[in-house]
Amino acid sequence: MRFDILTLFPAMFTGPLTESILKRAQQAGLLDVRLHDIRAWASDKHRTADDAPYGGGAGMVMKAEPLAACIRAVLAEEPPAPVILMSPDGELLTQAIAQELARAPRLLLVCGHYEGLDERLRATLITRELSVGDYVLTGGELAAMVVVDAVARLVPGVIDAASTAEESHSDGLLEYPHYTRPAIWEGLPVPPVLVSGHHGEVAKWRRHERLRRTLARRPDLLARAYADGQLTRADLLFLAELGWER
Ligand code: 4GS
């Protein structure tokens, strides 16, 4: 899968892309991330990418021409790709959206900066807007990195398929608690069922812990999992014992 990232600060991506799983996925040829410096498409000698807002007010606005030239040059390559702007105005990124995006062969991610970009770019070249959360970043770079990370790990082969199957959000429930050695740490034991060797009991305990935790911390997710038909009759009986009211 290919990502083209359009940014005023390509160096911000070096760390995340050159460590751990994203590094390995690129070396394995599963992931191809290309960084494009928007400023390189500015035509004046000062390489101006921003300007004062019409109508006045604080801050600067990303100019239309350099960003448009950059988007068009990158879009001219194959395969076709959506042009996604990272912005707090966008649709909130969810695991379901990450799964949808992971099926595309290529994504273009545009990192906004300053107060935002010239609105006419939205009307012409931007095809989708995504937000990583209801808070304000200094630029879209970290948001784009979140998209690359969440999507790349869903590309077949990037990580072990078993580890994406049962994790938080993939089926609408939070994860069960994990433990590793030692069996007792600072007086705290591991739940005995996990060392019992009864695989059926372990699976049941984990399912219960996922339900218990989702009810306690994210009742909104539990309601959604129920509405989506993700809960079994056994799940509903257990949740009733916990006092859950659908
Ligand atoms: C986000 C966000 C963001 C908004 C960029 C203010 C600089 C900044 N981008 N999800 N201008 N949240 N962008 O805060 O995507």
mmCIF file with all atom_site columns, C-alpha atoms and ligand atoms in Angstrom, residues 86-88 112 114 130-133 135-140 143, ligand 1:
data_model
loop_
_atom_site.group_PDB
_atom_site.id
_atom_site.type_symbol
_atom_site.label_atom_id
_atom_site.label_alt_id
_atom_site.label_comp_id
_atom_site.label_asym_id
_atom_site.label_entity_id
_atom_site.label_seq_id
_atom_site.pdbx_PDB_ins_code
_atom_site.Cartn_x
_atom_site.Cartn_y
_atom_site.Cartn_z
_atom_site.occupancy
_atom_site.B_iso_or_equiv
_atom_site.pdbx_formal_charge
_atom_site.auth_seq_id
_atom_site.auth_comp_id
_atom_site.auth_asym_id
_atom_site.auth_atom_id
_atom_site.pdbx_PDB_model_num
ATOM   1  C CA . MET A 1 86  ? -6.279  16.095 8.003  1.00 0.00 ? 86  MET A CA 1
ATOM   2  C CA . SER A 1 87  ? -8.489  18.583 9.843  1.00 0.00 ? 87  SER A CA 1
ATOM   3  C CA . PRO A 1 88  ? -10.494 18.926 13.065 1.00 0.00 ? 88  PRO A CA 1
ATOM   4  C CA . GLY A 1 112 ? -2.892  21.451 7.027  1.00 0.00 ? 112 GLY A CA 1
ATOM   5  C CA . TYR A 1 114 ? -1.418  27.553 10.307 1.00 0.00 ? 114 TYR A CA 1
ATOM   6  C CA . LEU A 1 130 ? -10.450 13.152 8.574  1.00 0.00 ? 130 LEU A CA 1
ATOM   7  C CA . SER A 1 131 ? -9.893  14.231 12.173 1.00 0.00 ? 131 SER A CA 1
ATOM   8  C CA . VAL A 1 132 ? -7.963  12.228 14.747 1.00 0.00 ? 132 VAL A CA 1
ATOM   9  C CA . GLY A 1 133 ? -9.862  13.789 17.641 1.00 0.00 ? 133 GLY A CA 1
ATOM   10 C CA . TYR A 1 135 ? -8.550  18.804 19.956 1.00 0.00 ? 135 TYR A CA 1
ATOM   11 C CA . VAL A 1 136 ? -6.258  21.197 18.127 1.00 0.00 ? 136 VAL A CA 1
ATOM   12 C CA . LEU A 1 137 ? -2.782  20.217 16.910 1.00 0.00 ? 137 LEU A CA 1
ATOM   13 C CA . THR A 1 138 ? -0.099  22.587 15.622 1.00 0.00 ? 138 THR A CA 1
ATOM   14 C CA . GLY A 1 139 ? -0.287  20.904 12.223 1.00 0.00 ? 139 GLY A CA 1
ATOM   15 C CA . GLY A 1 140 ? -1.803  17.942 10.409 1.00 0.00 ? 140 GLY A CA 1
ATOM   16 C CA . ALA A 1 143 ? -2.687  13.359 12.532 1.00 0.00 ? 143 ALA A CA 1
HETATM 17 C C1 . 4GS B 2 .   ? -6.210  17.955 13.360 1.00 0.00 ? 1   4GS B C1 1
HETATM 18 C C2 . 4GS B 2 .   ? -6.978  17.046 14.106 1.00 0.00 ? 1   4GS B C2 1
HETATM 19 C C3 . 4GS B 2 .   ? -5.736  19.291 13.795 1.00 0.00 ? 1   4GS B C3 1
HETATM 20 C C4 . 4GS B 2 .   ? -5.818  22.427 13.185 1.00 0.00 ? 1   4GS B C4 1
HETATM 21 C C5 . 4GS B 2 .   ? -3.711  21.825 12.036 1.00 0.00 ? 1   4GS B C5 1
HETATM 22 C C6 . 4GS B 2 .   ? -5.295  23.839 13.381 1.00 0.00 ? 1   4GS B C6 1
HETATM 23 C C7 . 4GS B 2 .   ? -3.253  23.263 12.259 1.00 0.00 ? 1   4GS B C7 1
HETATM 24 C C8 . 4GS B 2 .   ? -4.674  21.427 13.123 1.00 0.00 ? 1   4GS B C8 1
HETATM 25 N N1 . 4GS B 2 .   ? -5.993  17.402 12.179 1.00 0.00 ? 1   4GS B N1 1
HETATM 26 N N2 . 4GS B 2 .   ? -7.189  15.975 13.329 1.00 0.00 ? 1   4GS B N2 1
HETATM 27 N N3 . 4GS B 2 .   ? -4.379  24.169 12.303 1.00 0.00 ? 1   4GS B N3 1
HETATM 28 N N4 . 4GS B 2 .   ? -7.459  17.185 15.348 1.00 0.00 ? 1   4GS B N4 1
HETATM 29 N N5 . 4GS B 2 .   ? -5.181  20.083 12.840 1.00 0.00 ? 1   4GS B N5 1
HETATM 30 O O1 . 4GS B 2 .   ? -5.870  19.629 14.959 1.00 0.00 ? 1   4GS B O1 1
HETATM 31 O O2 . 4GS B 2 .   ? -6.591  16.207 12.162 1.00 0.00 ? 1   4GS B O2 1
#
